[in-house]
XYZ file of C-alpha atoms in Angstrom:
244
model
C -20.268 -8.472 6.970
C -19.709 -5.274 5.074
C -20.530 -4.997 1.368
C -17.614 -6.158 -0.877
C -15.680 -3.380 -2.822
C -15.087 -3.315 -6.670
C -12.642 -0.818 -8.227
C -13.772 1.042 -11.313
C -12.095 3.459 -13.689
C -14.693 6.174 -13.095
C -17.761 6.209 -11.029
C -21.145 6.294 -12.942
C -22.764 9.695 -13.384
C -26.149 8.160 -13.755
C -28.203 5.748 -11.480
C -27.212 2.468 -13.189
C -23.947 0.788 -14.275
C -23.074 -2.642 -15.999
C -19.993 -3.973 -13.913
C -18.220 -6.158 -16.480
C -14.378 -6.950 -17.135
C -12.307 -8.469 -14.574
C -14.354 -6.849 -11.675
C -17.721 -7.978 -13.275
C -16.388 -11.372 -13.641
C -15.032 -11.578 -10.010
C -18.441 -10.223 -8.644
C -20.711 -12.411 -10.762
C -18.817 -15.520 -11.260
C -16.292 -15.762 -8.282
C -18.239 -14.231 -5.434
C -21.597 -15.010 -7.062
C -23.447 -12.005 -5.773
C -27.236 -12.208 -6.568
C -30.039 -9.864 -7.315
C -30.616 -7.742 -4.139
C -27.214 -7.916 -2.767
C -25.309 -4.748 -1.921
C -22.024 -3.806 -2.998
C -19.578 -0.801 -3.086
C -18.019 0.924 -6.003
C -14.720 2.673 -5.638
C -12.544 4.802 -8.059
C -9.312 4.415 -6.000
C -9.146 8.174 -5.679
C -11.619 8.633 -2.753
C -14.861 8.465 -4.775
C -17.400 5.772 -3.700
C -20.908 4.685 -4.571
C -23.110 2.019 -2.765
C -25.245 -0.068 -5.167
C -27.481 -2.900 -5.284
C -27.462 -5.822 -7.813
C -30.596 -5.504 -10.157
C -29.639 -8.271 -12.654
C -26.850 -10.949 -13.040
C -25.253 -11.902 -16.428
C -22.422 -14.007 -17.481
C -19.471 -12.365 -16.051
C -21.280 -9.091 -15.316
C -23.721 -7.364 -12.993
C -26.559 -4.843 -13.419
C -26.558 -2.466 -10.468
C -28.333 0.653 -9.322
C -26.696 3.373 -7.525
C -28.218 3.969 -3.885
C -25.823 6.522 -2.486
C -22.439 8.225 -3.261
C -19.558 9.408 -0.981
C -16.186 10.653 -0.923
C -13.440 10.171 1.487
C -10.513 12.946 1.747
C -6.984 11.671 1.511
C -5.392 10.894 4.783
C -2.995 13.640 6.112
C -0.123 13.169 6.745
C 0.636 10.802 3.797
C 2.486 7.704 5.014
C 5.033 6.527 2.460
C 6.969 3.371 3.015
C 10.261 2.726 1.018
C 10.464 -0.984 1.013
C 13.958 -2.760 0.340
C 13.184 -5.191 -2.296
C 12.982 -8.763 -0.710
C 13.402 -12.377 -2.312
C 10.411 -14.703 -3.050
C 7.112 -13.540 -2.199
C 8.180 -11.482 1.009
C 7.891 -8.383 -0.822
C 4.319 -9.142 -1.993
C 3.458 -10.107 1.536
C 4.738 -6.776 2.797
C 2.673 -4.868 0.086
C -0.366 -6.726 0.944
C -0.244 -6.176 4.791
C 0.934 -2.459 4.617
C -1.961 -1.782 2.128
C -4.324 -3.326 4.589
C -3.157 -0.993 7.448
C -3.313 2.036 5.402
C -0.144 2.963 3.552
C -0.448 5.662 1.036
C 2.424 5.066 -1.216
C 4.945 2.253 -1.438
C 8.530 2.865 -3.135
C 10.547 -0.359 -4.142
C 14.124 0.362 -3.096
C 17.246 -1.427 -4.864
C 19.167 -1.611 -1.476
C 22.716 -2.805 -1.621
C 21.839 -5.936 0.419
C 18.813 -6.863 -1.732
C 19.335 -10.384 -2.749
C 16.885 -9.830 -5.489
C 17.508 -7.073 -8.107
C 15.054 -5.816 -10.343
C 16.448 -5.442 -13.895
C 14.813 -4.915 -17.273
C 11.665 -6.689 -18.018
C 12.007 -8.708 -14.710
C 11.750 -5.539 -12.786
C 8.679 -4.500 -14.734
C 6.855 -7.713 -14.165
C 7.984 -7.529 -10.376
C 6.684 -4.204 -9.878
C 3.479 -4.994 -11.692
C 3.057 -7.816 -9.189
C 3.225 -5.228 -6.263
C 0.681 -3.038 -8.072
C -1.781 -6.013 -8.356
C -1.020 -7.030 -4.786
C -1.771 -3.558 -3.512
C -4.934 -3.290 -5.705
C -6.484 -6.675 -4.309
C -5.570 -5.829 -0.777
C -7.168 -2.331 -0.900
C -10.306 -4.026 -2.354
C -10.186 -6.534 0.580
C -9.830 -3.691 3.144
C -12.456 -1.648 1.613
C -10.171 1.148 1.080
C -11.524 4.294 -1.161
C -7.947 5.359 -1.768
C -5.634 2.901 -3.735
C -1.966 3.216 -2.644
C 0.578 4.120 -5.203
C 3.488 1.917 -5.996
C 6.331 4.265 -7.208
C 9.477 3.178 -8.933
C 10.589 2.974 -12.438
C 10.641 0.079 -11.478
C 12.816 0.564 -8.487
C 14.571 3.308 -6.731
C 18.143 3.965 -5.929
C 19.547 4.794 -2.555
C 20.096 8.287 -3.847
C 16.583 8.725 -5.100
C 15.392 7.596 -1.670
C 17.538 10.108 0.180
C 16.093 12.986 -1.989
C 12.643 11.798 -1.052
C 13.532 11.794 2.686
C 15.079 15.279 2.338
C 11.710 16.572 1.128
C 9.509 14.890 3.677
C 7.809 16.472 6.822
C 9.361 13.462 8.709
C 11.399 10.348 7.905
C 12.249 7.305 9.952
C 14.734 4.568 9.239
C 14.032 1.305 10.952
C 17.104 0.025 12.266
C 17.768 -2.603 15.086
C 20.603 -0.513 16.640
C 18.672 2.664 16.862
C 18.115 4.014 20.389
C 15.259 6.011 19.582
C 11.869 4.441 19.393
C 9.033 5.002 16.802
C 6.437 5.162 19.521
C 7.826 8.274 21.009
C 9.160 10.151 17.948
C 7.541 13.557 17.030
C 5.143 13.228 14.199
C 4.081 16.082 11.961
C 0.472 16.852 11.390
C 0.724 17.394 7.566
C 3.003 16.610 4.836
C 4.490 13.278 4.146
C 5.917 10.733 6.612
C 8.505 8.585 4.855
C 9.428 5.235 6.472
C 12.281 2.977 5.239
C 12.288 -0.696 5.596
C 15.662 -2.683 4.833
C 15.842 -5.835 2.786
C 16.634 -9.334 4.452
C 20.235 -8.320 4.925
C 19.367 -5.181 6.658
C 20.407 -1.422 5.806
C 24.240 -0.994 4.969
C 26.177 1.345 6.952
C 26.797 3.678 3.946
C 22.899 3.720 3.239
C 22.220 4.627 6.834
C 24.642 7.680 6.525
C 23.217 8.823 3.437
C 19.589 8.831 5.080
C 20.696 10.272 8.030
C 22.416 13.193 6.185
C 19.134 13.719 4.288
C 17.326 14.020 7.634
C 16.167 10.380 8.100
C 16.039 9.425 11.857
C 16.998 5.854 12.792
C 14.341 4.412 15.004
C 13.400 0.951 16.416
C 9.970 -0.823 17.357
C 11.138 -2.776 20.127
C 13.698 -5.464 21.225
C 12.795 -8.069 18.615
C 14.159 -7.925 15.109
C 11.545 -8.187 12.411
C 11.539 -9.718 9.109
C 11.304 -7.284 5.997
C 7.691 -8.570 5.413
C 6.521 -7.769 8.806
C 8.559 -4.769 9.996
C 6.812 -1.993 7.749
C 3.354 -3.080 8.640
C 4.246 -2.995 12.403
C 5.624 0.536 12.198
C 2.680 1.628 10.028
C 0.268 0.312 12.765
C 2.143 2.458 15.502
C 1.918 5.492 13.086
C -1.788 4.817 12.256
C -2.587 4.646 16.013
C -0.599 7.674 16.922
C -2.017 9.794 14.083
C -5.579 8.828 14.938
C -6.380 6.936 11.849
C -7.293 3.933 13.987
């Protein structure tokens, strides 16, 4: 099994580090790492450092750096616009999409979203998405932490502008004739993928996205839930782009 990954604000410049705070607590108390065990540190921006535990304290570890690395950001960038879903479906989508390699997630206030993020509730909901993406990135041993955009959510007009500036944009829609498996993909820039909420994408939204350059596509004959459509589409893109 690969060494567990822990996120730090900045990688140490020297050969030793005290891993404390929430990450140190998780390493020492939850995972119960012991002297001699290996772990991986990452700054979430591509930088990594392999380390070995030299001492265990109460909620902290002393580690020695054994090697350093850096992973370039993947190109093209994969951005998913995720319609806000009710319950924990949005968080499930964020978790799975992070594990398969999404680079940015944009919460979208679609007209058919049952749940609306407003005021403090929206801020807390977005923070949950951020925390979910962080934990999923650690589980997947990702050197790059995906960005969760939105303030805290984005309007259809804002999403349309994002589509207009992308190298390619695809809108998942069950009635589309074209398939994502055969769509032409760019080698650079940004690929935007739009996933509707439980009620789907409204006709006016579909028109706005198409006018901005978004291409309606489907994955197959089955209609997927909002919590699984994004991860399925990202899996197709990851395979076709050679990430997998």
